[in-house]
Structure formats: structure tokens, C-alpha cells
C-alpha positions as a Python dict, from the first residue, in 0.01 Angstrom:
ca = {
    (1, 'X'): (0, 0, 0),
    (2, 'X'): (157, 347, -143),
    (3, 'X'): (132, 630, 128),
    (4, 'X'): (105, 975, 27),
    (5, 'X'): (422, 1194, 75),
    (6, 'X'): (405, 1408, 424),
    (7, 'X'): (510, 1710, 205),
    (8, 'X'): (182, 1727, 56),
    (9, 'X'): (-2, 1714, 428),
    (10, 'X'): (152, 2057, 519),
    (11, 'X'): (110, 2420, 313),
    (12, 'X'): (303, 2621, 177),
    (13, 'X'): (575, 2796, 352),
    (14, 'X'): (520, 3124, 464),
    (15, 'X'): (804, 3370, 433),
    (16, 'X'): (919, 3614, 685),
    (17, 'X'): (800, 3891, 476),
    (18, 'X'): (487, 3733, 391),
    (19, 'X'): (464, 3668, 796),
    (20, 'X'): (526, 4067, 887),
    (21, 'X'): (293, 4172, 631),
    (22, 'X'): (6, 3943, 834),
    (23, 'X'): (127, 4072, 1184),
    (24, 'X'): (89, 4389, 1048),
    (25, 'X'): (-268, 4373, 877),
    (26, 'X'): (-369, 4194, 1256),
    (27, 'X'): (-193, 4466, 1427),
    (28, 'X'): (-386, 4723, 1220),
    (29, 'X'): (-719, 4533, 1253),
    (30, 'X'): (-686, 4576, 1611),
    (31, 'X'): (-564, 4899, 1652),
    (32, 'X'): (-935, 5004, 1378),
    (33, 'X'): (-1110, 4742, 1609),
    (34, 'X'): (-1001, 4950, 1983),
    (35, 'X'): (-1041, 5312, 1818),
    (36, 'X'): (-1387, 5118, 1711),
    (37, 'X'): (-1481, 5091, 2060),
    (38, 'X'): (-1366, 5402, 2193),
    (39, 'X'): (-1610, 5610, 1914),
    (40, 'X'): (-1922, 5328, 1989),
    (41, 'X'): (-1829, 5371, 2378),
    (42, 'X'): (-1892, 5754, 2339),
    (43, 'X'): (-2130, 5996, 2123),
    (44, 'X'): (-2081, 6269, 1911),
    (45, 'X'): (-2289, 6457, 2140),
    (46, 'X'): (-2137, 6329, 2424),
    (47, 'X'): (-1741, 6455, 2264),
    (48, 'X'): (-1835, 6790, 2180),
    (49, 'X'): (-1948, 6835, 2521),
    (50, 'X'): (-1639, 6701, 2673),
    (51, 'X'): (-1431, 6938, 2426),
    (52, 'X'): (-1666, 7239, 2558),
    (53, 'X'): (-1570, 7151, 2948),
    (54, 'X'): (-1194, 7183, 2827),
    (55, 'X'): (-1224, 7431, 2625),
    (56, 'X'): (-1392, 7639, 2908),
    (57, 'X'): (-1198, 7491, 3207),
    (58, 'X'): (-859, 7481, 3081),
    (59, 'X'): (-817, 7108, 3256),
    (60, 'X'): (-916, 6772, 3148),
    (61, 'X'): (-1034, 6460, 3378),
    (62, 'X'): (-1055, 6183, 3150),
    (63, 'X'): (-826, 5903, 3052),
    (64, 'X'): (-512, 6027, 2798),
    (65, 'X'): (-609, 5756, 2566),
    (66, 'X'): (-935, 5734, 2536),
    (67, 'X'): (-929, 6180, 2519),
    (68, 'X'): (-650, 6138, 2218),
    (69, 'X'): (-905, 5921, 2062),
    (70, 'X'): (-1200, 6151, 2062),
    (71, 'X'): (-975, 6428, 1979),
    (72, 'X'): (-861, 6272, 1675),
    (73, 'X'): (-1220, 6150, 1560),
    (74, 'X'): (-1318, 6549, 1602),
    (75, 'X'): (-993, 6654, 1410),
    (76, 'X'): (-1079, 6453, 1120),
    (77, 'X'): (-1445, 6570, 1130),
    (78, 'X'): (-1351, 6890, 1127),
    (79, 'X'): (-1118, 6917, 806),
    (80, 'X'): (-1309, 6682, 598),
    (81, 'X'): (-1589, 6983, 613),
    (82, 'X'): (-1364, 7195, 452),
    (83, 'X'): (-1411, 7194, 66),
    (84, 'X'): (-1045, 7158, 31),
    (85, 'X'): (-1119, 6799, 144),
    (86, 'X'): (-1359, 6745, -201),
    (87, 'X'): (-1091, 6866, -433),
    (88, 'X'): (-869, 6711, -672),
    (89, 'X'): (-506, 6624, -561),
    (90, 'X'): (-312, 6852, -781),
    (91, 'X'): (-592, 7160, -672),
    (92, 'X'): (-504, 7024, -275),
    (93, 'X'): (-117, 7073, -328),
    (94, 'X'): (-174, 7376, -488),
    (95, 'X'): (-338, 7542, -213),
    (96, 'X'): (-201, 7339, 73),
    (97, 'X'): (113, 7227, -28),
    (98, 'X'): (80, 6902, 33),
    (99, 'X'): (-238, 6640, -41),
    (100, 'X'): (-573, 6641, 198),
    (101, 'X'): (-493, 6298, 287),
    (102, 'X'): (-108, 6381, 404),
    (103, 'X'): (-227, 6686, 599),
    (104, 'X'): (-451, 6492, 778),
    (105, 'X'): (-228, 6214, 842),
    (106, 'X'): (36, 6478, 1003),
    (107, 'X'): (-175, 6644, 1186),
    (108, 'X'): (-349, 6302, 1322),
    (109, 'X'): (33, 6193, 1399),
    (110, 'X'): (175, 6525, 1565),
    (111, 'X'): (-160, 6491, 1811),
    (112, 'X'): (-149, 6081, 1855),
    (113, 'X'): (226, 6143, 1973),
    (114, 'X'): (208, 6262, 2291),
    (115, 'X'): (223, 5941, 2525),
    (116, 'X'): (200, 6093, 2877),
    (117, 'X'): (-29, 6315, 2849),
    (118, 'X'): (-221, 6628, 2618),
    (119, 'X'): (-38, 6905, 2519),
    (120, 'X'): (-25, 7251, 2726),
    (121, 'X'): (-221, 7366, 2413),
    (122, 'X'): (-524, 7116, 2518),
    (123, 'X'): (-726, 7437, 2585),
    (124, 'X'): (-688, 7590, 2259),
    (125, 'X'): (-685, 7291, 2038),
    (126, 'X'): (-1017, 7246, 2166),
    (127, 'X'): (-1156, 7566, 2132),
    (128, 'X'): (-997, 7547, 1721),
    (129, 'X'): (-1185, 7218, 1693),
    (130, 'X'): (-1515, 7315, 1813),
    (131, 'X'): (-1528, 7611, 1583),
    (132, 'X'): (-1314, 7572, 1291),
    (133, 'X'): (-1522, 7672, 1033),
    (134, 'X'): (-1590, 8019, 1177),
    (135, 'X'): (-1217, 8133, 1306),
    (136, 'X'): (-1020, 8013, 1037),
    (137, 'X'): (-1223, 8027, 668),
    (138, 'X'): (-971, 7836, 481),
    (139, 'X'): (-789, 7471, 541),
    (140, 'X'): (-455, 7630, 477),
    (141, 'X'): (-472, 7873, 768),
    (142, 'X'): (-666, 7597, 1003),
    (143, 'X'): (-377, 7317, 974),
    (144, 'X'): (-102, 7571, 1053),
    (145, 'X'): (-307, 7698, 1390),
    (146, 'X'): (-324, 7303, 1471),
    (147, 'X'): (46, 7276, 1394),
    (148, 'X'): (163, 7543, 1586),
    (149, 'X'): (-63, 7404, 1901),
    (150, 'X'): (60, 7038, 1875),
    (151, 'X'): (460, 7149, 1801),
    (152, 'X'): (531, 7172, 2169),
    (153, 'X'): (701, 6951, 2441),
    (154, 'X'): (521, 7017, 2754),
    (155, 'X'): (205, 6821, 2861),
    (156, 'X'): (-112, 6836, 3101),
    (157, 'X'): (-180, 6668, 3403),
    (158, 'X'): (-538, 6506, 3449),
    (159, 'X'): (-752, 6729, 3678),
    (160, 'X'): (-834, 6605, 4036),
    (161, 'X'): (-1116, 6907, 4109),
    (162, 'X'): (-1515, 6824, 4040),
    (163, 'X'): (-1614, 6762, 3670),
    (164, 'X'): (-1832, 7054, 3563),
    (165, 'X'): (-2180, 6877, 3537),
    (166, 'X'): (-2289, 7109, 3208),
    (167, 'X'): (-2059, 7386, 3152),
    (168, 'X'): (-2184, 7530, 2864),
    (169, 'X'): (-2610, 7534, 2993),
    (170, 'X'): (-2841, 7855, 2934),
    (171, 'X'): (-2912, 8022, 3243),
    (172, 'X'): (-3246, 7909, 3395),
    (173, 'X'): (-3553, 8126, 3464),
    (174, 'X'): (-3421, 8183, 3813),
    (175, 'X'): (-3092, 8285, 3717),
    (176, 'X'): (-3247, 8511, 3436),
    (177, 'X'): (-3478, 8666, 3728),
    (178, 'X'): (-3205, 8738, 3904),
    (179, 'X'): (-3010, 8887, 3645),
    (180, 'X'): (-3314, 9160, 3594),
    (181, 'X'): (-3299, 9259, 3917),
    (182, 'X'): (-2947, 9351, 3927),
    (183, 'X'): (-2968, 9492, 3604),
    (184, 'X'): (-3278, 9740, 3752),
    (185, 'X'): (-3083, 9799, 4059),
    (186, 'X'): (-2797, 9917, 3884),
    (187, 'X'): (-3026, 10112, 3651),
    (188, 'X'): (-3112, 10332, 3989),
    (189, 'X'): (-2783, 10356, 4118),
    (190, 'X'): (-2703, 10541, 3773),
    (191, 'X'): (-3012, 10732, 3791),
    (192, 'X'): (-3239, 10590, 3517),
    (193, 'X'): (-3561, 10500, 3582),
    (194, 'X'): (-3652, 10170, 3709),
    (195, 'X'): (-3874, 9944, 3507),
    (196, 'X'): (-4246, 9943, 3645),
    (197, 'X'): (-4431, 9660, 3662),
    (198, 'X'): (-4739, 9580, 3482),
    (199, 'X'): (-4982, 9681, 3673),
    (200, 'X'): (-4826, 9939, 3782),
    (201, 'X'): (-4782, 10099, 3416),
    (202, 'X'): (-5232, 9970, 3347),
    (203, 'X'): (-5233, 10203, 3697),
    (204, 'X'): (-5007, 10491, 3603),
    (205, 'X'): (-5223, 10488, 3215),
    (206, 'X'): (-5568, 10464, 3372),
    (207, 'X'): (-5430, 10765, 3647),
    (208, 'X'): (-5320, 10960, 3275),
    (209, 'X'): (-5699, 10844, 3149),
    (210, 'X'): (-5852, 11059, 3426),
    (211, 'X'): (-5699, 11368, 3440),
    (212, 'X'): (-5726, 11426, 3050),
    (213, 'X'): (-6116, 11341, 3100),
    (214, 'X'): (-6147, 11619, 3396),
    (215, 'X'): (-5970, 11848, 3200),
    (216, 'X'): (-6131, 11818, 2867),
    (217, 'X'): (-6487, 11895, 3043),
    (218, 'X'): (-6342, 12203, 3253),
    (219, 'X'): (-6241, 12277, 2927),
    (220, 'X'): (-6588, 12289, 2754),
    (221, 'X'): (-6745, 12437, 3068),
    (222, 'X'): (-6540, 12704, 2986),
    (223, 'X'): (-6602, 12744, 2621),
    (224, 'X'): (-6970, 12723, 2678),
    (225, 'X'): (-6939, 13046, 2956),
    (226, 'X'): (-6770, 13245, 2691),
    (227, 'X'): (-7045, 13139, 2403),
    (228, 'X'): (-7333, 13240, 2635),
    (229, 'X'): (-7122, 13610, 2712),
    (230, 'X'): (-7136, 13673, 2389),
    (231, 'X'): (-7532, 13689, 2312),
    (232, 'X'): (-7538, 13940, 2655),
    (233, 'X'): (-7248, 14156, 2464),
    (234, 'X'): (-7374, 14191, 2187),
    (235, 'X'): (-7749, 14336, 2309),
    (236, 'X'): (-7569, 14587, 2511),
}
């Protein structure tokens, strides 16, 4: 009985570069996979908010990591709704220098490289990213504000004082009320005149109502006098 050869039992060799080409498509994988579950872990909503406490605050109380991660997510939302973005390449290195995709890979890299913690610049990166489109009209003059805020050394520590619960809410009713009043007490201190209330002001117009009326009929009493005079004049 013929046995088949053991060669044919086993595949192919794999060669080392074949082999570092896999570990890198798995490391890759897992890297998409964990940046996966930071985004799903956290909402849009939920980031801009978080930007909006820094960007207020100055300090930052979540985890390096998982921070970077939302920053970069935000970064990349932010300069793909710049038109530049929608161009061809030769019209992006004409006006950027460079293509869309390699700006955005820089700037993704200079922020992703800080391992200890945010830059000093947190505060102001933030306030860039949550309104772009309105300080800086063009992509050009956006990615060099970025640059200059992410070319620096130092780094943040993570706050230890209370999170702000919502640091960016309207002032409620009460705190409106209040602002009113101190608005109309300063109003008398500089000697303007208060604001009335209204029914104090349906008062002060029915008040108004009644003198005109008493002095529109002493008014006619009056004309009538001189109207019956005249009769008596003019016999004499």
C-alpha cells in the first residue's frame, strides 16, 4: 500500500516577509477594532461636550487615551468639512502644499504622539476644533493653527477638582430673574428710571386716562361760559 508523501499534508511555507505583512494587517485590525470601541463607547454629542468643558476649564479629567481618541475623531471631522477635502489632488497641493490625505495624516500623527499626556495647548486645540469653520475660513490657515498648538514639548496633568456637570447650559428662569434685578438695581444707582411693573404701568395709564377726561370737560365748561357772554355783549 503506497502512502502519500508528508510534504503534501503541510502548506506552503510562509516567508518572513509574507509573515510581517500578516502581523501587520492583525496589528492594524486591532488597533481600527479599539479606536472602534472608543467612538461606539462615546457619542458625538457626548465629545463635543467634553471638548466644551476643556475648552472652558482649561483642565481635562478623563483618561489620555481614550481623550486622544476623541480628539482625533473630532480633528478629522472637522477638516473633511472643509471643501479643500472634495478637491482634486493637484488643486489640494496647490493650495495646501501638500495632499488632503497627508495633511490629515500629520496632523493626526503630531496629536497621537504625545504618550504621557495632552499638550499645554489642550485648551486651545479644543476651542480650534469646536469652531473651525468660523475662526479660520480656509484649510490652509486651520492646519497651521493646529500645527503650531501640537509642536510643543510640555504636557497636562489630568484634573483632580469636580467635573463641571454642564458647563456650557443657558441660564435658567431663576438665574435670568435674578439677572433683571441687578440689572434694575444698577439702573437706579445710575439714575435711570426703574422698570415698572405691569400693573403698575395699566395704573399709572388709567391715572393719565382721568386727568385728561377732567380736563377736557373744565375745558368745555369754559367754552360754553364764553359762548353764552357773547349773546349778553352783543345786546348791550
Amino acid at each position: 500500500m503506497e502512502t502519500q508523501p508528508h510534504d503534501n499534508l503541510h502548506h506552503a511555507p510562509v516567508s518572513s516577509s509574507d509573515a510581517d505583512n500578516l502581523h501587520s494587517d492583525a496589528v492594524t485590525e486591532i488597533s481600527n477594532h479599539r479606536d472602534t470601541e472608543v467612538k461606539s463607547d462615546v457619542s458625538k454629542d457626548e465629545v463635543i461636550r467634553i471638548l466644551q468643558a476643556i475648552a472652558s476649564t482649561g483642565r481635562f479629567w478623563h483618561d489620555w487615551d481614550n481623550l486622544k481618541s476623541m480628539l482625533s475623531f473630532q480633528l478629522k471631522q472637522v477638516l473633511s468639512e472643509y471643501p479643500e477635502a472634495k478637491t482634486t489632488s493637484e488643486q489640494q497641493c496647490a493650495s495646501l502644499g501638500e495632499s488632503y490625505s497627508d495633511l490629515v495624516n500629520k496632523l493626526d500623527e503630531e496629536l497621537t504622539c504625545f504618550i504621557d499626556g495632552p499638550p499645554f495647548t489642550l485648551q486651545r486645540v479644543c476651542e480650534i476644533l469646536l469652531d473651525a469653520k468660523n475662526i479660520y475660513p480656509n484649510l490652509s490657515k486651520l492646519a497651521l493653527a493646529l500645527e503650531k498648538n501640537l509642536l510643543v514639548t510640555s504636557t497636562m496633568a489630568i484634573s483632580t477638582d469636580p467635573y463641571p456637570q454642564d458647563p456650557v447650559q443657558e441660564p435658567d428662569d431663576h438665574e435670568k430673574a435674578s439677572e433683571n434685578q441687578q440689572q434694575q438695581s444698577d439702573g437706579a444707582q445710575n439714575g435711570a428710571e426703574p422698570l415698572v411693573a405691569d400693573n403698575d404701568e395699566v395704573m399709572v395709564e388709567a391715572d393719565v386716562g382721568d386727568d385728561m377726561t377732567i380736563e377736557t370737560e373744565v375745558f368745555e365748561d369754559a367754552k360754553s361760559s364764553e359762548q353764552d357772554s357773547e349773546p349778553n355783549a352783543n345786546n348791550a
